[in-house]
C-alpha cells in the first residue's frame, strides 16, 4: 500500500494517508502542524464497499481519490465537508447515483465519475409550492468552476437540460460509452468548451446553435451507428475545430459549410454511407473535400436557400478570413490524419467573376427579370 501511495502522490508529503485507527479517522500525533498543509486524500484501490467515518476535518483537502473501489454510494455529509476540494475522482466504482450535495463544491474543477452505473447526473429540482421546497437544490449544474467532466462508461440516458447554462467554465466534456439519445440544447452555451467526446452512444442529432462553441477544437461523435444520420449546418462555423471524428454513423451528406473549416487537420468519416461528397474525395485529402463542399455552398438550387441564411453568419464568425492566403505551407503537414495544405480562401484564389457571385447585392437583392423586347 505504501508503494501505491507513493505512486499516486509522487513521493510528496502532501498525500494524506488513510488511517487505520479507531473510526477510520486520520492519524493524530506530533506532526499535526504538517497535516494542515496536506492536500491529497488517497483512498483508491482499497476494495472498500463503504467509506469509513472520518473524524477529522476535510476542509484542507484539495484532491480526493476514491477510485477503484466497490462503493455503491458516497455520504452526503462527507461531500459537504470538502469545502476546498479541486479534484474529485470516484471512477471505477459501483455508484448508481451521485450525492446532490456535490453542488456545494464551489471550487471543484475536475470531476471524474467514469466507470460506474450512473443513469443520470444530479439536476436542479423544480421549486415547489412551499418555502421549504423553494430553497436552492444542489446539483451538478451549480458547479460554476468545473473545467473537466468525465462521465464515460456509465448508463446515462440523458444529461441535465441546464448543464450548458451553468457550466460556463467547462473545457472538456467526455460522455462516451453511455446510452444518450441527445445532448442538451444548452450545450451550445458552453462557449469555453475545447473538447467534446460523445462517441459510442445513441445520439440522433447534435444540438442547434453549435456555432456558438467558438473555442471547440476536438469533436468526436463517432460510433453512434444508425442513430446519427445528419450533421447541423452550423458545424462549418466552428472556426477553432482541428479534429472531427464522425466515423461509423449513418451520415450520407456532409453539410456544405464544412468547406469553411480552415483549421481542420484531422478528420475521419469511415463507416458512413457517404454520397456527398463521394468517399473517394474524402479519402483523397481534406483540401479536396473542402474544395468540393465550398463549390456546392456557392452553387444554386436547393443549397441557395441555405446560402442566403448562412453566408452572413459565416462572415460574422470570420469563416472567410484574409489570413487564409494561398501558397502557404501548412503547420500541420506532419500531423496525423490526412496531409493537407492550408485552405485557399475565396479572396485569394477565386476569379473576379466568381467572387461577383458572392456579392451581397446578387445574393440578397430581389430577382429582376430582363426587359422584354417587342
mmCIF file of C-alpha atoms in Angstrom:
data_model
loop_
_atom_site.group_PDB
_atom_site.id
_atom_site.type_symbol
_atom_site.label_atom_id
_atom_site.label_comp_id
_atom_site.label_asym_id
_atom_site.label_seq_id
_atom_site.Cartn_x
_atom_site.Cartn_y
_atom_site.Cartn_z
ATOM 1 C CA UNK A 1 0.000 0.000 0.000
ATOM 2 C CA UNK A 2 2.909 2.302 0.722
ATOM 3 C CA UNK A 3 4.161 1.742 -2.796
ATOM 4 C CA UNK A 4 0.751 2.601 -4.277
ATOM 5 C CA UNK A 5 0.517 5.812 -2.292
ATOM 6 C CA UNK A 6 3.979 6.835 -3.365
ATOM 7 C CA UNK A 7 2.979 6.370 -6.999
ATOM 8 C CA UNK A 8 -0.173 8.460 -6.667
ATOM 9 C CA UNK A 9 1.459 11.114 -4.520
ATOM 10 C CA UNK A 10 4.755 11.188 -6.419
ATOM 11 C CA UNK A 11 6.564 10.738 -3.110
ATOM 12 C CA UNK A 12 5.490 14.095 -1.696
ATOM 13 C CA UNK A 13 4.325 14.643 1.865
ATOM 14 C CA UNK A 14 1.116 16.272 0.715
ATOM 15 C CA UNK A 15 -0.581 12.863 0.344
ATOM 16 C CA UNK A 16 -2.775 12.251 3.377
ATOM 17 C CA UNK A 17 -2.503 8.552 4.369
ATOM 18 C CA UNK A 18 -5.747 6.788 5.119
ATOM 19 C CA UNK A 19 -5.504 5.980 8.824
ATOM 20 C CA UNK A 20 -6.287 2.586 10.328
ATOM 21 C CA UNK A 21 -7.129 3.959 13.740
ATOM 22 C CA UNK A 22 -10.455 3.821 15.557
ATOM 23 C CA UNK A 23 -13.283 5.057 13.432
ATOM 24 C CA UNK A 24 -11.086 5.127 10.338
ATOM 25 C CA UNK A 25 -10.037 8.711 11.029
ATOM 26 C CA UNK A 26 -6.776 10.329 10.039
ATOM 27 C CA UNK A 27 -3.827 9.685 12.310
ATOM 28 C CA UNK A 28 -3.080 12.209 15.032
ATOM 29 C CA UNK A 29 0.283 12.837 16.648
ATOM 30 C CA UNK A 30 3.242 15.077 16.843
ATOM 31 C CA UNK A 31 3.017 16.037 13.149
ATOM 32 C CA UNK A 32 -0.385 17.732 13.383
ATOM 33 C CA UNK A 33 1.003 21.022 12.119
ATOM 34 C CA UNK A 34 2.349 19.317 8.996
ATOM 35 C CA UNK A 35 -1.038 17.781 8.298
ATOM 36 C CA UNK A 36 -2.554 21.219 7.989
ATOM 37 C CA UNK A 37 -0.526 21.603 4.798
ATOM 38 C CA UNK A 38 -1.500 18.189 3.427
ATOM 39 C CA UNK A 39 -3.645 18.436 0.318
ATOM 40 C CA UNK A 40 -4.475 14.982 -1.070
ATOM 41 C CA UNK A 41 -6.515 12.193 0.491
ATOM 42 C CA UNK A 42 -5.844 8.942 -1.362
ATOM 43 C CA UNK A 43 -8.295 6.118 -0.643
ATOM 44 C CA UNK A 44 -8.088 4.445 -4.041
ATOM 45 C CA UNK A 45 -7.794 0.706 -4.660
ATOM 46 C CA UNK A 46 -8.753 -0.374 -1.131
ATOM 47 C CA UNK A 47 -11.689 -2.615 -2.191
ATOM 48 C CA UNK A 48 -13.992 -0.580 0.052
ATOM 49 C CA UNK A 49 -17.747 -1.194 -0.064
ATOM 50 C CA UNK A 50 -18.434 1.821 2.137
ATOM 51 C CA UNK A 51 -16.448 4.847 3.256
ATOM 52 C CA UNK A 52 -15.483 4.720 6.951
ATOM 53 C CA UNK A 53 -16.447 7.671 9.096
ATOM 54 C CA UNK A 54 -13.680 10.279 9.065
ATOM 55 C CA UNK A 55 -13.439 12.183 12.326
ATOM 56 C CA UNK A 56 -11.007 14.809 11.115
ATOM 57 C CA UNK A 57 -11.749 17.984 9.207
ATOM 58 C CA UNK A 58 -11.725 17.664 5.424
ATOM 59 C CA UNK A 59 -11.640 21.386 4.760
ATOM 60 C CA UNK A 60 -7.961 21.387 3.768
ATOM 61 C CA UNK A 61 -8.287 18.563 1.212
ATOM 62 C CA UNK A 62 -7.915 19.733 -2.395
ATOM 63 C CA UNK A 63 -7.782 16.296 -4.059
ATOM 64 C CA UNK A 64 -9.870 13.289 -3.047
ATOM 65 C CA UNK A 65 -9.219 9.965 -4.790
ATOM 66 C CA UNK A 66 -11.808 7.246 -4.167
ATOM 67 C CA UNK A 67 -11.247 5.429 -7.454
ATOM 68 C CA UNK A 68 -11.056 1.665 -7.997
ATOM 69 C CA UNK A 69 -13.178 0.568 -5.069
ATOM 70 C CA UNK A 70 -16.592 -1.092 -4.745
ATOM 71 C CA UNK A 71 -18.502 1.928 -3.475
ATOM 72 C CA UNK A 72 -22.233 1.988 -4.130
ATOM 73 C CA UNK A 73 -22.780 5.407 -2.586
ATOM 74 C CA UNK A 74 -20.939 8.415 -1.173
ATOM 75 C CA UNK A 75 -22.270 10.027 2.019
ATOM 76 C CA UNK A 76 -23.871 13.428 1.504
ATOM 77 C CA UNK A 77 -22.297 14.640 4.754
ATOM 78 C CA UNK A 78 -18.785 13.782 3.577
ATOM 79 C CA UNK A 79 -19.129 15.667 0.296
ATOM 80 C CA UNK A 80 -20.497 18.717 2.096
ATOM 81 C CA UNK A 81 -17.312 18.892 4.204
ATOM 82 C CA UNK A 82 -14.986 19.094 1.188
ATOM 83 C CA UNK A 83 -15.109 22.876 1.037
ATOM 84 C CA UNK A 84 -11.797 23.317 -0.813
ATOM 85 C CA UNK A 85 -11.652 20.219 -2.997
ATOM 86 C CA UNK A 86 -10.496 20.912 -6.567
ATOM 87 C CA UNK A 87 -10.210 17.356 -7.924
ATOM 88 C CA UNK A 88 -12.703 14.595 -7.116
ATOM 89 C CA UNK A 89 -12.015 11.149 -8.582
ATOM 90 C CA UNK A 90 -14.614 8.416 -7.994
ATOM 91 C CA UNK A 91 -14.074 6.432 -11.196
ATOM 92 C CA UNK A 92 -14.365 2.633 -11.347
ATOM 93 C CA UNK A 93 -16.822 2.025 -8.538
ATOM 94 C CA UNK A 94 -20.418 0.763 -8.379
ATOM 95 C CA UNK A 95 -22.107 4.134 -7.946
ATOM 96 C CA UNK A 96 -25.707 4.310 -9.125
ATOM 97 C CA UNK A 97 -26.111 7.962 -8.178
ATOM 98 C CA UNK A 98 -24.101 10.964 -7.033
ATOM 99 C CA UNK A 99 -24.904 12.909 -3.869
ATOM 100 C CA UNK A 100 -26.843 16.098 -4.554
ATOM 101 C CA UNK A 101 -24.538 17.918 -2.141
ATOM 102 C CA UNK A 102 -21.842 17.724 -4.809
ATOM 103 C CA UNK A 103 -23.229 21.071 -5.933
ATOM 104 C CA UNK A 104 -21.768 22.784 -2.881
ATOM 105 C CA UNK A 105 -18.218 22.131 -4.122
ATOM 106 C CA UNK A 106 -17.795 25.624 -5.483
ATOM 107 C CA UNK A 107 -14.031 25.195 -6.100
ATOM 108 C CA UNK A 108 -14.273 21.861 -7.919
ATOM 109 C CA UNK A 109 -12.514 21.935 -11.301
ATOM 110 C CA UNK A 110 -12.108 18.258 -12.222
ATOM 111 C CA UNK A 111 -14.778 15.605 -11.694
ATOM 112 C CA UNK A 112 -14.228 12.009 -12.821
ATOM 113 C CA UNK A 113 -17.203 9.678 -12.388
ATOM 114 C CA UNK A 114 -16.384 7.293 -15.249
ATOM 115 C CA UNK A 115 -16.809 3.541 -14.998
ATOM 116 C CA UNK A 116 -19.829 3.473 -12.700
ATOM 117 C CA UNK A 117 -23.525 2.581 -13.015
ATOM 118 C CA UNK A 118 -24.918 6.111 -13.200
ATOM 119 C CA UNK A 119 -28.198 6.517 -15.065
ATOM 120 C CA UNK A 120 -28.380 10.272 -14.513
ATOM 121 C CA UNK A 121 -26.433 13.199 -13.103
ATOM 122 C CA UNK A 122 -27.753 15.437 -10.313
ATOM 123 C CA UNK A 123 -30.065 18.092 -11.726
ATOM 124 C CA UNK A 124 -31.698 21.144 -10.163
ATOM 125 C CA UNK A 125 -35.147 20.322 -8.848
ATOM 126 C CA UNK A 126 -38.155 22.394 -9.715
ATOM 127 C CA UNK A 127 -39.337 24.728 -6.990
ATOM 128 C CA UNK A 128 -42.370 23.580 -5.040
ATOM 129 C CA UNK A 129 -45.277 25.431 -3.526
ATOM 130 C CA UNK A 130 -43.887 25.577 -0.017
ATOM 131 C CA UNK A 131 -40.979 27.702 1.143
ATOM 132 C CA UNK A 132 -39.044 24.652 2.295
ATOM 133 C CA UNK A 133 -39.074 23.196 -1.201
ATOM 134 C CA UNK A 134 -38.213 26.504 -2.858
ATOM 135 C CA UNK A 135 -34.737 26.515 -1.350
ATOM 136 C CA UNK A 136 -31.891 26.125 -3.801
ATOM 137 C CA UNK A 137 -31.190 22.467 -4.530
ATOM 138 C CA UNK A 138 -27.567 21.489 -5.018
ATOM 139 C CA UNK A 139 -26.898 19.875 -8.369
ATOM 140 C CA UNK A 140 -24.130 19.195 -10.843
ATOM 141 C CA UNK A 141 -25.281 22.201 -12.848
ATOM 142 C CA UNK A 142 -24.286 24.508 -9.976
ATOM 143 C CA UNK A 143 -20.562 23.790 -10.341
ATOM 144 C CA UNK A 144 -19.580 27.046 -11.999
ATOM 145 C CA UNK A 145 -15.812 26.465 -11.620
ATOM 146 C CA UNK A 146 -15.838 22.988 -13.183
ATOM 147 C CA UNK A 147 -13.418 22.701 -16.124
ATOM 148 C CA UNK A 148 -13.393 18.959 -16.814
ATOM 149 C CA UNK A 149 -16.193 16.408 -16.527
ATOM 150 C CA UNK A 150 -15.583 12.742 -17.328
ATOM 151 C CA UNK A 151 -18.681 10.539 -17.215
ATOM 152 C CA UNK A 152 -17.576 7.826 -19.656
ATOM 153 C CA UNK A 153 -18.706 4.211 -19.332
ATOM 154 C CA UNK A 154 -21.918 4.671 -17.402
ATOM 155 C CA UNK A 155 -25.589 4.094 -18.234
ATOM 156 C CA UNK A 156 -26.601 7.709 -18.770
ATOM 157 C CA UNK A 157 -29.711 8.177 -20.894
ATOM 158 C CA UNK A 158 -29.714 11.973 -20.706
ATOM 159 C CA UNK A 159 -27.804 14.943 -19.312
ATOM 160 C CA UNK A 160 -29.378 17.767 -17.269
ATOM 161 C CA UNK A 161 -31.136 20.267 -19.538
ATOM 162 C CA UNK A 162 -29.457 23.232 -17.826
ATOM 163 C CA UNK A 163 -25.942 21.791 -17.932
ATOM 164 C CA UNK A 164 -24.644 24.252 -20.511
ATOM 165 C CA UNK A 165 -26.174 27.292 -18.844
ATOM 166 C CA UNK A 166 -24.364 26.697 -15.559
ATOM 167 C CA UNK A 167 -21.068 25.040 -16.532
ATOM 168 C CA UNK A 168 -19.724 28.148 -18.238
ATOM 169 C CA UNK A 169 -16.088 27.272 -17.367
ATOM 170 C CA UNK A 170 -16.187 23.710 -18.725
ATOM 171 C CA UNK A 171 -13.378 22.961 -21.186
ATOM 172 C CA UNK A 172 -13.624 19.188 -21.555
ATOM 173 C CA UNK A 173 -16.831 17.164 -21.601
ATOM 174 C CA UNK A 174 -16.491 13.421 -22.077
ATOM 175 C CA UNK A 175 -19.635 11.270 -22.021
ATOM 176 C CA UNK A 176 -18.680 8.406 -24.320
ATOM 177 C CA UNK A 177 -19.942 4.845 -23.917
ATOM 178 C CA UNK A 178 -23.355 5.658 -22.476
ATOM 179 C CA UNK A 179 -26.957 5.463 -23.711
ATOM 180 C CA UNK A 180 -27.502 9.122 -24.572
ATOM 181 C CA UNK A 181 -30.018 9.828 -27.327
ATOM 182 C CA UNK A 182 -29.206 13.541 -27.466
ATOM 183 C CA UNK A 183 -27.117 16.309 -25.959
ATOM 184 C CA UNK A 184 -28.977 19.064 -24.082
ATOM 185 C CA UNK A 185 -29.849 22.155 -26.103
ATOM 186 C CA UNK A 186 -27.876 24.183 -23.559
ATOM 187 C CA UNK A 187 -24.662 22.542 -24.806
ATOM 188 C CA UNK A 188 -24.375 25.364 -27.330
ATOM 189 C CA UNK A 189 -23.849 27.778 -24.416
ATOM 190 C CA UNK A 190 -20.609 26.109 -23.279
ATOM 191 C CA UNK A 191 -18.504 28.737 -25.004
ATOM 192 C CA UNK A 192 -15.299 27.744 -23.146
ATOM 193 C CA UNK A 193 -15.545 24.131 -24.324
ATOM 194 C CA UNK A 194 -12.450 22.855 -26.140
ATOM 195 C CA UNK A 195 -13.130 19.112 -26.391
ATOM 196 C CA UNK A 196 -16.413 17.199 -26.634
ATOM 197 C CA UNK A 197 -16.456 13.395 -26.731
ATOM 198 C CA UNK A 198 -19.888 11.821 -27.249
ATOM 199 C CA UNK A 199 -18.956 8.653 -29.142
ATOM 200 C CA UNK A 200 -20.495 5.246 -28.526
ATOM 201 C CA UNK A 201 -23.972 6.490 -27.678
ATOM 202 C CA UNK A 202 -27.360 6.529 -29.400
ATOM 203 C CA UNK A 203 -27.332 10.208 -30.370
ATOM 204 C CA UNK A 204 -29.792 11.065 -33.127
ATOM 205 C CA UNK A 205 -28.886 14.716 -33.683
ATOM 206 C CA UNK A 206 -26.476 17.372 -32.462
ATOM 207 C CA UNK A 207 -27.930 20.475 -30.774
ATOM 208 C CA UNK A 208 -28.740 23.630 -32.687
ATOM 209 C CA UNK A 209 -26.524 26.645 -32.148
ATOM 210 C CA UNK A 210 -23.367 24.569 -32.366
ATOM 211 C CA UNK A 211 -21.596 27.543 -33.948
ATOM 212 C CA UNK A 212 -21.541 29.243 -30.530
ATOM 213 C CA UNK A 213 -18.764 26.868 -29.429
ATOM 214 C CA UNK A 214 -16.096 29.188 -30.784
ATOM 215 C CA UNK A 215 -13.269 27.527 -28.801
ATOM 216 C CA UNK A 216 -14.115 23.919 -29.655
ATOM 217 C CA UNK A 217 -11.041 22.173 -31.068
ATOM 218 C CA UNK A 218 -11.929 18.475 -30.824
ATOM 219 C CA UNK A 219 -15.329 16.918 -31.567
ATOM 220 C CA UNK A 220 -15.915 13.159 -31.517
ATOM 221 C CA UNK A 221 -19.408 11.854 -32.266
ATOM 222 C CA UNK A 222 -18.286 8.575 -33.821
ATOM 223 C CA UNK A 223 -19.966 5.199 -33.363
ATOM 224 C CA UNK A 224 -23.494 6.373 -32.818
ATOM 225 C CA UNK A 225 -24.168 3.945 -35.647
ATOM 226 C CA UNK A 226 -27.617 4.037 -37.289
ATOM 227 C CA UNK A 227 -28.899 6.710 -34.912
ATOM 228 C CA UNK A 228 -26.906 9.700 -36.192
ATOM 229 C CA UNK A 229 -27.910 10.446 -39.791
ATOM 230 C CA UNK A 230 -27.051 14.109 -40.318
ATOM 231 C CA UNK A 231 -24.893 16.955 -39.053
ATOM 232 C CA UNK A 232 -26.086 20.532 -38.429
ATOM 233 C CA UNK A 233 -25.172 23.216 -40.942
ATOM 234 C CA UNK A 234 -23.653 25.260 -38.114
ATOM 235 C CA UNK A 235 -20.795 22.766 -37.923
ATOM 236 C CA UNK A 236 -19.000 24.840 -40.547
ATOM 237 C CA UNK A 237 -18.880 27.824 -38.184
ATOM 238 C CA UNK A 238 -16.671 26.048 -35.635
ATOM 239 C CA UNK A 239 -13.689 28.155 -36.619
ATOM 240 C CA UNK A 240 -11.350 26.622 -33.998
ATOM 241 C CA UNK A 241 -12.121 22.995 -34.880
ATOM 242 C CA UNK A 242 -8.977 20.939 -35.552
ATOM 243 C CA UNK A 243 -10.151 17.343 -35.089
ATOM 244 C CA UNK A 244 -13.502 15.873 -36.136
ATOM 245 C CA UNK A 245 -14.471 12.200 -35.926
ATOM 246 C CA UNK A 246 -17.864 11.165 -37.324
ATOM 247 C CA UNK A 247 -16.898 7.591 -38.200
ATOM 248 C CA UNK A 248 -19.337 4.678 -38.042
ATOM 249 C CA UNK A 249 -22.593 6.572 -38.224
ATOM 250 C CA UNK A 250 -25.285 6.693 -40.915
ATOM 251 C CA UNK A 251 -24.368 10.062 -42.446
ATOM 252 C CA UNK A 252 -24.818 10.253 -46.211
ATOM 253 C CA UNK A 253 -24.365 14.004 -46.765
ATOM 254 C CA UNK A 254 -21.895 16.395 -45.153
ATOM 255 C CA UNK A 255 -23.092 19.990 -44.707
ATOM 256 C CA UNK A 256 -21.616 22.287 -47.350
ATOM 257 C CA UNK A 257 -20.498 24.648 -44.588
ATOM 258 C CA UNK A 258 -17.747 22.180 -43.666
ATOM 259 C CA UNK A 259 -15.882 23.578 -46.632
ATOM 260 C CA UNK A 260 -15.032 26.543 -44.403
ATOM 261 C CA UNK A 261 -13.338 24.569 -41.606
ATOM 262 C CA UNK A 262 -9.940 26.099 -42.332
ATOM 263 C CA UNK A 263 -8.176 24.780 -39.201
ATOM 264 C CA UNK A 264 -9.387 21.201 -39.522
ATOM 265 C CA UNK A 265 -6.351 18.918 -39.855
ATOM 266 C CA UNK A 266 -7.685 15.549 -38.705
ATOM 267 C CA UNK A 267 -10.942 14.090 -39.997
ATOM 268 C CA UNK A 268 -12.449 10.606 -40.039
ATOM 269 C CA UNK A 269 -15.676 9.574 -41.753
ATOM 270 C CA UNK A 270 -15.100 5.853 -42.301
ATOM 271 C CA UNK A 271 -18.089 3.586 -41.873
ATOM 272 C CA UNK A 272 -20.620 6.107 -43.218
ATOM 273 C CA UNK A 273 -22.683 5.695 -46.430
ATOM 274 C CA UNK A 274 -21.364 8.994 -47.804
ATOM 275 C CA UNK A 275 -22.603 10.099 -51.206
ATOM 276 C CA UNK A 276 -21.908 13.828 -50.890
ATOM 277 C CA UNK A 277 -19.054 14.314 -51.063
ATOM 278 C CA UNK A 278 -18.161 10.928 -52.526
ATOM 279 C CA UNK A 279 -15.940 8.868 -50.272
ATOM 280 C CA UNK A 280 -13.106 8.876 -52.801
ATOM 281 C CA UNK A 281 -12.893 12.672 -52.494
ATOM 282 C CA UNK A 282 -12.928 12.488 -48.691
ATOM 283 C CA UNK A 283 -10.166 9.890 -48.755
ATOM 284 C CA UNK A 284 -8.135 11.946 -51.215
ATOM 285 C CA UNK A 285 -7.415 14.846 -48.845
ATOM 286 C CA UNK A 286 -9.045 17.390 -46.606
ATOM 287 C CA UNK A 287 -8.254 20.068 -49.145
ATOM 288 C CA UNK A 288 -10.128 18.170 -51.862
ATOM 289 C CA UNK A 289 -13.120 17.713 -49.578
ATOM 290 C CA UNK A 290 -13.240 21.394 -48.657
ATOM 291 C CA UNK A 291 -12.952 22.456 -52.282
ATOM 292 C CA UNK A 292 -15.849 20.175 -53.188
ATOM 293 C CA UNK A 293 -18.075 21.408 -50.370
ATOM 294 C CA UNK A 294 -17.181 25.062 -50.976
ATOM 295 C CA UNK A 295 -18.215 24.788 -54.618
ATOM 296 C CA UNK A 296 -21.551 23.335 -53.562
ATOM 297 C CA UNK A 297 -22.054 26.050 -50.971
ATOM 298 C CA UNK A 298 -21.582 28.699 -53.633
ATOM 299 C CA UNK A 299 -23.904 26.955 -56.066
ATOM 300 C CA UNK A 300 -27.576 27.359 -56.811
ATOM 301 C CA UNK A 301 -30.757 25.344 -56.463
ATOM 302 C CA UNK A 302 -31.514 23.652 -53.149
ATOM 303 C CA UNK A 303 -28.369 24.990 -51.475
ATOM 304 C CA UNK A 304 -29.228 28.580 -52.372
ATOM 305 C CA UNK A 305 -31.828 28.736 -49.609
ATOM 306 C CA UNK A 306 -29.273 27.723 -47.008
ATOM 307 C CA UNK A 307 -26.676 30.027 -48.508
ATOM 308 C CA UNK A 308 -28.795 33.125 -48.026
ATOM 309 C CA UNK A 309 -29.278 32.326 -44.362
ATOM 310 C CA UNK A 310 -25.797 31.121 -43.506
ATOM 311 C CA UNK A 311 -23.392 33.253 -45.526
ATOM 312 C CA UNK A 312 -23.887 36.369 -43.346
ATOM 313 C CA UNK A 313 -23.251 34.235 -40.264
ATOM 314 C CA UNK A 314 -20.056 32.873 -41.785
ATOM 315 C CA UNK A 315 -18.884 36.423 -42.354
ATOM 316 C CA UNK A 316 -19.806 37.282 -38.765
ATOM 317 C CA UNK A 317 -17.776 34.375 -37.398
ATOM 318 C CA UNK A 318 -14.839 35.229 -39.717
ATOM 319 C CA UNK A 319 -15.163 31.921 -41.537
ATOM 320 C CA UNK A 320 -13.898 33.655 -44.687
ATOM 321 C CA UNK A 321 -10.656 35.168 -43.427
ATOM 322 C CA UNK A 322 -7.935 37.188 -45.087
ATOM 323 C CA UNK A 323 -5.441 35.136 -43.089
ATOM 324 C CA UNK A 324 -6.209 32.113 -45.245
ATOM 325 C CA UNK A 325 -3.818 33.060 -48.039
ATOM 326 C CA UNK A 326 -2.792 30.664 -50.803
ATOM 327 C CA UNK A 327 0.652 29.183 -51.234
ATOM 328 C CA UNK A 328 1.475 28.998 -47.513
ATOM 329 C CA UNK A 329 2.810 25.756 -46.134
ATOM 330 C CA UNK A 330 0.573 24.160 -43.527
ATOM 331 C CA UNK A 331 1.820 23.917 -39.975
ATOM 332 C CA UNK A 332 0.073 20.549 -39.718
ATOM 333 C CA UNK A 333 1.674 18.729 -42.663
ATOM 334 C CA UNK A 334 3.163 16.159 -40.285
ATOM 335 C CA UNK A 335 0.076 15.695 -38.147
ATOM 336 C CA UNK A 336 -1.935 12.511 -38.015
ATOM 337 C CA UNK A 337 -4.806 12.061 -40.411
ATOM 338 C CA UNK A 338 -4.948 13.447 -43.907
ATOM 339 C CA UNK A 339 -1.997 15.526 -45.055
ATOM 340 C CA UNK A 340 -3.091 18.847 -46.432
ATOM 341 C CA UNK A 341 -2.044 22.334 -47.357
ATOM 342 C CA UNK A 342 -3.731 25.422 -45.988
ATOM 343 C CA UNK A 343 -7.207 26.115 -47.233
ATOM 344 C CA UNK A 344 -7.236 28.702 -50.014
ATOM 345 C CA UNK A 345 -9.732 31.400 -49.234
ATOM 346 C CA UNK A 346 -12.133 32.690 -51.817
ATOM 347 C CA UNK A 347 -10.418 36.060 -51.633
ATOM 348 C CA UNK A 348 -7.091 34.522 -52.546
ATOM 349 C CA UNK A 349 -7.944 32.057 -55.287
ATOM 350 C CA UNK A 350 -11.218 32.913 -56.974
ATOM 351 C CA UNK A 351 -11.570 34.914 -60.153
ATOM 352 C CA UNK A 352 -13.326 38.306 -60.106
ATOM 353 C CA UNK A 353 -16.229 36.772 -61.978
ATOM 354 C CA UNK A 354 -16.553 34.030 -59.374
ATOM 355 C CA UNK A 355 -16.325 36.473 -56.489
ATOM 356 C CA UNK A 356 -19.102 38.543 -58.031
ATOM 357 C CA UNK A 357 -21.395 35.584 -57.451
ATOM 358 C CA UNK A 358 -20.947 36.169 -53.692
ATOM 359 C CA UNK A 359 -21.800 39.869 -53.890
ATOM 360 C CA UNK A 360 -24.402 40.800 -51.237
ATOM 361 C CA UNK A 361 -26.288 42.632 -53.986
ATOM 362 C CA UNK A 362 -26.501 39.454 -56.030
ATOM 363 C CA UNK A 363 -27.365 37.232 -53.093
ATOM 364 C CA UNK A 364 -29.948 39.303 -51.318
ATOM 365 C CA UNK A 365 -31.462 41.651 -53.942
ATOM 366 C CA UNK A 366 -34.846 40.654 -55.409
ATOM 367 C CA UNK A 367 -34.649 38.960 -58.737
ATOM 368 C CA UNK A 368 -35.236 41.256 -61.719
ATOM 369 C CA UNK A 369 -36.331 39.776 -64.994
ATOM 370 C CA UNK A 370 -34.695 41.096 -68.127
ATOM 371 C CA UNK A 371 -36.896 43.501 -70.134
ATOM 372 C CA UNK A 372 -38.851 42.007 -72.928
ATOM 373 C CA UNK A 373 -38.344 43.319 -76.437
ATOM 374 C CA UNK A 374 -41.326 43.770 -78.641
#
